[in-house]
PDB file of C-alpha atoms in Angstrom:
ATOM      1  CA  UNK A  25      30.105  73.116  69.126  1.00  0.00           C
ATOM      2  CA  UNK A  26      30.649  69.203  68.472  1.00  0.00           C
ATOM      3  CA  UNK A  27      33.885  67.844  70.074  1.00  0.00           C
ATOM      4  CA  UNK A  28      36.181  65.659  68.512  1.00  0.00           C
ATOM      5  CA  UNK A  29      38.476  62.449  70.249  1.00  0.00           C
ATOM      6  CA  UNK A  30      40.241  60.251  68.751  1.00  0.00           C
ATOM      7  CA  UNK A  31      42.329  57.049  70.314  1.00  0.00           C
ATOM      8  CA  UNK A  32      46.122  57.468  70.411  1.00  0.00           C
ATOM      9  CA  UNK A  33      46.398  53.774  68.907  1.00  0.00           C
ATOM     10  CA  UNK A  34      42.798  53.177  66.880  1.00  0.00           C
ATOM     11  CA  UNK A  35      41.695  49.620  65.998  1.00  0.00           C
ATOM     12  CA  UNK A  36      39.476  51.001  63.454  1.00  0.00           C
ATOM     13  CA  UNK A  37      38.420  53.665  61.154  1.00  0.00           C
ATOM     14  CA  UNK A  38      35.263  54.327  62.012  1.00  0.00           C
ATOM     15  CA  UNK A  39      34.027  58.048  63.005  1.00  0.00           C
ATOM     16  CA  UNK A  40      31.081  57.696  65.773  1.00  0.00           C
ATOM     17  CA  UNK A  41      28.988  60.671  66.225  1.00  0.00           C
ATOM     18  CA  UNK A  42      27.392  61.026  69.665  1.00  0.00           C
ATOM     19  CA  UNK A  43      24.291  62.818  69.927  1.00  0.00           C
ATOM     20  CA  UNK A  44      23.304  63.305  74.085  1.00  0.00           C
ATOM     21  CA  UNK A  45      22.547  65.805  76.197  1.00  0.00           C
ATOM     22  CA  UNK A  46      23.674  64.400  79.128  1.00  0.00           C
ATOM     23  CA  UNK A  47      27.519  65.204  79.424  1.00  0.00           C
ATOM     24  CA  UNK A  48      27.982  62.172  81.776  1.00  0.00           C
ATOM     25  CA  UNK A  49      26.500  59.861  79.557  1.00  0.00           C
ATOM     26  CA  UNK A  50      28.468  61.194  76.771  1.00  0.00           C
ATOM     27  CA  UNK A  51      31.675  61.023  78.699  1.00  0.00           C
ATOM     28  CA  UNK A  52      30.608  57.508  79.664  1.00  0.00           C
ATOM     29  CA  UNK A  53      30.112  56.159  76.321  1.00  0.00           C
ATOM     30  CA  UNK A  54      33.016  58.325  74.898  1.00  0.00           C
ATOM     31  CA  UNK A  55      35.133  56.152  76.874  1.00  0.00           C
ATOM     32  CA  UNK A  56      33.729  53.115  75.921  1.00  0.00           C
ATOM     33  CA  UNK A  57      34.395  53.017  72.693  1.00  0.00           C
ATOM     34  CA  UNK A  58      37.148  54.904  72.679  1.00  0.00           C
ATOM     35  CA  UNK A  59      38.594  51.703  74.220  1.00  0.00           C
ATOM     36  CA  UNK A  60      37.390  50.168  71.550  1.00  0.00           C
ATOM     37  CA  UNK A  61      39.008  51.799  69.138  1.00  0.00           C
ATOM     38  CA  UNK A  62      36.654  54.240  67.874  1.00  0.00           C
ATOM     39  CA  UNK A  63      37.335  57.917  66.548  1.00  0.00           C
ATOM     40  CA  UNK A  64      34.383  60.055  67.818  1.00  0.00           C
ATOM     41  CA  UNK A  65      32.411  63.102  67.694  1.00  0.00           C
ATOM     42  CA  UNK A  66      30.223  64.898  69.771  1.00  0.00           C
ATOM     43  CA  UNK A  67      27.097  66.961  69.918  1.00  0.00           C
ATOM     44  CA  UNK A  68      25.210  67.538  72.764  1.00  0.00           C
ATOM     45  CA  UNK A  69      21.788  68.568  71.037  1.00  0.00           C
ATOM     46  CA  UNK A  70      19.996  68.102  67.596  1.00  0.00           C
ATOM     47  CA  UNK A  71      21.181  71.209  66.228  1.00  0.00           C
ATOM     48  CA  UNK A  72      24.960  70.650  67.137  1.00  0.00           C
ATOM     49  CA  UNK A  73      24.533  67.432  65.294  1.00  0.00           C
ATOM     50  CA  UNK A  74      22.849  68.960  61.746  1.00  0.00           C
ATOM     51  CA  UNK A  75      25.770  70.978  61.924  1.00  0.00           C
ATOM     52  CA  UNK A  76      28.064  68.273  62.040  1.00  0.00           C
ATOM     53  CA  UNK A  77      26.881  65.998  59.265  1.00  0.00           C
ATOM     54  CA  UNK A  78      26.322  69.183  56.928  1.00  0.00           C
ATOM     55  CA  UNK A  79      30.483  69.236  57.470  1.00  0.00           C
ATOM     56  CA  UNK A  80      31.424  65.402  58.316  1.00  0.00           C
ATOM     57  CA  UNK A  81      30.098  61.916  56.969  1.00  0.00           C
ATOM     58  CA  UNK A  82      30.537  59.885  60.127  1.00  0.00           C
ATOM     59  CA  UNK A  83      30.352  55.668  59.643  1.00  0.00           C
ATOM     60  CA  UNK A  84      27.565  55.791  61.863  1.00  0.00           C
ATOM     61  CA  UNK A  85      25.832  57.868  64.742  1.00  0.00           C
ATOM     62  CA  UNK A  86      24.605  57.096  67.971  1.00  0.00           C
ATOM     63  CA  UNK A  87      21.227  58.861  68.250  1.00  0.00           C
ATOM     64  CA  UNK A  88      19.270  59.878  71.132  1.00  0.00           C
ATOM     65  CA  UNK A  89      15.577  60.628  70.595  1.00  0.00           C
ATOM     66  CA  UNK A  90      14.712  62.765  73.668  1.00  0.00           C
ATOM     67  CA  UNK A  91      16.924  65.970  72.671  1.00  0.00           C
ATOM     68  CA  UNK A  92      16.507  69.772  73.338  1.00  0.00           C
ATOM     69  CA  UNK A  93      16.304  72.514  70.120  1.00  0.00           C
ATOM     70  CA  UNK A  94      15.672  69.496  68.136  1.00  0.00           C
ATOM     71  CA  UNK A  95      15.043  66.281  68.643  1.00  0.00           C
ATOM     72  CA  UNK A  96      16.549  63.202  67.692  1.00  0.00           C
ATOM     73  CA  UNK A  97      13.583  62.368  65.400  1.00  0.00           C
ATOM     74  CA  UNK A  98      13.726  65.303  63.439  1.00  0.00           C
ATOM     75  CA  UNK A  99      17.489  64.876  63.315  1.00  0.00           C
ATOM     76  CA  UNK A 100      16.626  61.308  61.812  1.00  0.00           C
ATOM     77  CA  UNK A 101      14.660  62.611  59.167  1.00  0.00           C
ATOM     78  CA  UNK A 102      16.556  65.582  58.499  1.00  0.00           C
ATOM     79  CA  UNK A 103      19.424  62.785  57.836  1.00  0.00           C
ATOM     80  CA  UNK A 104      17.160  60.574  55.849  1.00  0.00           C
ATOM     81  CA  UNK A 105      16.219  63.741  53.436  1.00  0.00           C
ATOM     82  CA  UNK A 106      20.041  64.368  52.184  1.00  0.00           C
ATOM     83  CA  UNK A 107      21.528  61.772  49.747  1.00  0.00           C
ATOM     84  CA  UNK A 108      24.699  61.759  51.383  1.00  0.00           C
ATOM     85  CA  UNK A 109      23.379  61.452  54.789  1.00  0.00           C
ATOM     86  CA  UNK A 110      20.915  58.789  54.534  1.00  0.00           C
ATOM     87  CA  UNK A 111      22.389  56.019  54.716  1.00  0.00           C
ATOM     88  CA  UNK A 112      24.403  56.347  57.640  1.00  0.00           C
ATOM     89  CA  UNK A 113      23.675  53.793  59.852  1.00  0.00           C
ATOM     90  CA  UNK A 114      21.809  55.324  63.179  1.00  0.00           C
ATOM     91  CA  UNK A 115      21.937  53.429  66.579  1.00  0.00           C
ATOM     92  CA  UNK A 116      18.545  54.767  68.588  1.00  0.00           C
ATOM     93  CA  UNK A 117      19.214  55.429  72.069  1.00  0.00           C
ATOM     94  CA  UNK A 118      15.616  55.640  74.089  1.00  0.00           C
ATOM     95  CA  UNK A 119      14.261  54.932  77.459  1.00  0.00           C
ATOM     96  CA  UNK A 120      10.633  54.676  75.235  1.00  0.00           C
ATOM     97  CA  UNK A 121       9.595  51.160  75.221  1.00  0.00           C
ATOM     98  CA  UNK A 122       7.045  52.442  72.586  1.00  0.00           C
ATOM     99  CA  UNK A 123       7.402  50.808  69.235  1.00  0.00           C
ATOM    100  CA  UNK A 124      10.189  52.399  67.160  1.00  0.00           C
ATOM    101  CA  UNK A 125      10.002  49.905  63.929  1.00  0.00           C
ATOM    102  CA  UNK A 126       8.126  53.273  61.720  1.00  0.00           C
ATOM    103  CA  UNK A 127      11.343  55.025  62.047  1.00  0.00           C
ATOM    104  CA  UNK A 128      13.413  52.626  59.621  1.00  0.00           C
ATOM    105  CA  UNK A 129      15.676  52.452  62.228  1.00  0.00           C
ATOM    106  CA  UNK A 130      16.588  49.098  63.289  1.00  0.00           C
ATOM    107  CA  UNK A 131      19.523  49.237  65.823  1.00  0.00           C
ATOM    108  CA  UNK A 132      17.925  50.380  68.986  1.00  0.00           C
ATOM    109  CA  UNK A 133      19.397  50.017  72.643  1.00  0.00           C
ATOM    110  CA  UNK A 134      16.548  50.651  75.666  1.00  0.00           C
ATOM    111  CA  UNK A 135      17.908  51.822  78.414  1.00  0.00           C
ATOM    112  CA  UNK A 136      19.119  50.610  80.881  1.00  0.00           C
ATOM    113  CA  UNK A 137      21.918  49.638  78.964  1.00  0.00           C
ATOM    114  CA  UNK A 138      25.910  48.770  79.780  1.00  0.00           C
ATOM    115  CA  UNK A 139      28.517  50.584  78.249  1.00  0.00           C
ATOM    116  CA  UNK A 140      29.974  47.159  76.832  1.00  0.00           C
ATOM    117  CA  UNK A 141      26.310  46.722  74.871  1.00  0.00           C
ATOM    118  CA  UNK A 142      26.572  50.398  72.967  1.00  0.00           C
ATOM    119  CA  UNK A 143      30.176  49.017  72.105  1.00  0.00           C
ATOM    120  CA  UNK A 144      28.363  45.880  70.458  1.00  0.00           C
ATOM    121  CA  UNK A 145      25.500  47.707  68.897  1.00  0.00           C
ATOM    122  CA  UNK A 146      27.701  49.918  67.108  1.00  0.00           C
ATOM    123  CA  UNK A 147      30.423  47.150  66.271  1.00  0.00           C
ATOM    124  CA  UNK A 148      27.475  45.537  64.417  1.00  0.00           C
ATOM    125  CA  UNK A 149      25.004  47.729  63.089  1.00  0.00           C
ATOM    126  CA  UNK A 150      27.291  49.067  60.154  1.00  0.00           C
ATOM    127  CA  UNK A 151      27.457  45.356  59.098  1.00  0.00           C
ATOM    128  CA  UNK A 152      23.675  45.653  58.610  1.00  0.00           C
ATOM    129  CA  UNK A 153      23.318  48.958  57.107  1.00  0.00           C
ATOM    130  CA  UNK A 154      21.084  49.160  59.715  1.00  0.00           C
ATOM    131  CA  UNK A 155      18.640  47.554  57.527  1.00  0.00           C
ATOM    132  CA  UNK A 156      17.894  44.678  59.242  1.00  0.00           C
ATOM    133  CA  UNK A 157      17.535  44.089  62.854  1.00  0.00           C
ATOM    134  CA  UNK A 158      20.255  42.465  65.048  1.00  0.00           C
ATOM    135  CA  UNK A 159      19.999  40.404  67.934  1.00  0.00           C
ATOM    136  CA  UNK A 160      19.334  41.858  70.795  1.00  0.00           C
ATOM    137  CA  UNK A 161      18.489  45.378  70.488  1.00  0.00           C
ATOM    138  CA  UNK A 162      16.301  45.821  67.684  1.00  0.00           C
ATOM    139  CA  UNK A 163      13.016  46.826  68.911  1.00  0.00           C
ATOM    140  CA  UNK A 164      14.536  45.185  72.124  1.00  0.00           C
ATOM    141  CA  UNK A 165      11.674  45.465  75.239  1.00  0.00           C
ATOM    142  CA  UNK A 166      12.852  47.516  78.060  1.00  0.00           C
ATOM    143  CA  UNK A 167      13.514  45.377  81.059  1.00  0.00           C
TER     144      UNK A 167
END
C-alpha cells in the first residue's frame, strides 16, 4: 500500500510519487525532498503505483524502470494511455546507460546520482512538461 509524508512547514504544493523498490533508497530520497519542501507518496512496485494514480493526480512522479510485478515501463505506458494521467511529468530513474529518448521521457537521472540532483531534476522537470530535455540529465551518460 503507497505511503504518504508530507513536510510539517511545505515550500510547495507539489505531490511527488516515488516509485522504488529499494526501501533505503526510498527513505533516502524521501528525505531529500522532503527538505525541500515536497509532499510525497510512495509505492514500492509498479502495481502499488497504478493503484495510486487510478486514486491521486500527483504533479509529477519519480519513476524507476527496473521494478518487480510490473515494471516501470509498463507503468509509463499504462500512464501515457489515460487522459488524466498522461501528462504528468515522469523523472526516469535507471542504472541503464542504454538510450531512453523512445520513451518520450525526457528527465532522466543515471545512477549514480546525489540526493541533492533528484531534488533538482524534479524542481525542474515540471517547468518542462517534461517535454523537452534539461541540462544535465536528459539522456545524461552514466559516469
Amino acid at each position: 500500500m503507497p505511503t504518504v509524508s508530507t513536510p510539517k512547514t511545505a515550500q510547495k504544493s507539489w505531490v511527488v510519487l516515488i516509485v522504488d523498490d529499494d526501501a533505503d533508497l526510498r527513505r533516502l530520497w524521501r528525505t531529500a525532498l522532503h527538505l525541500s519542501g515536497f509532499q510525497l507518496a510512495e509505492a514500492a512496485d509498479g502495481i502499488e503505483a497504478l493503484q495510486y494514480l487510478e486514486q491521486h493526480t500527483p504533479d509529477l512522479v519519480v519513476l524507476r524502470l527496473s521494478l518487480p510485478r510490473l515494471s516501470g515501463l509498463e507503468v509509463h505506458q499504462e500512464d501515457l494511455s489515460h487522459a488524466d494521467t498522461r501528462n504528468i511529468p515522469i523523472v526516469i530513474v535507471t542504472g541503464s546507460t542504454a538510450p531512453l529518448a523512445h520513451l518520450g521521457v525526457h528527465c532522466v537521472l543515471r545512477k549514480p546520482f546525489a540526493p541533492e540532483e533528484l531534488v533538482i531534476a524534479v524542481m525542474s522537470c515540471p517547468r518542462t512538461g517534461g517535454a523537452a530535455p534539461i541540462a544535465g540529465y536528459s539522456e545524461r551518460p552514466a559516469n
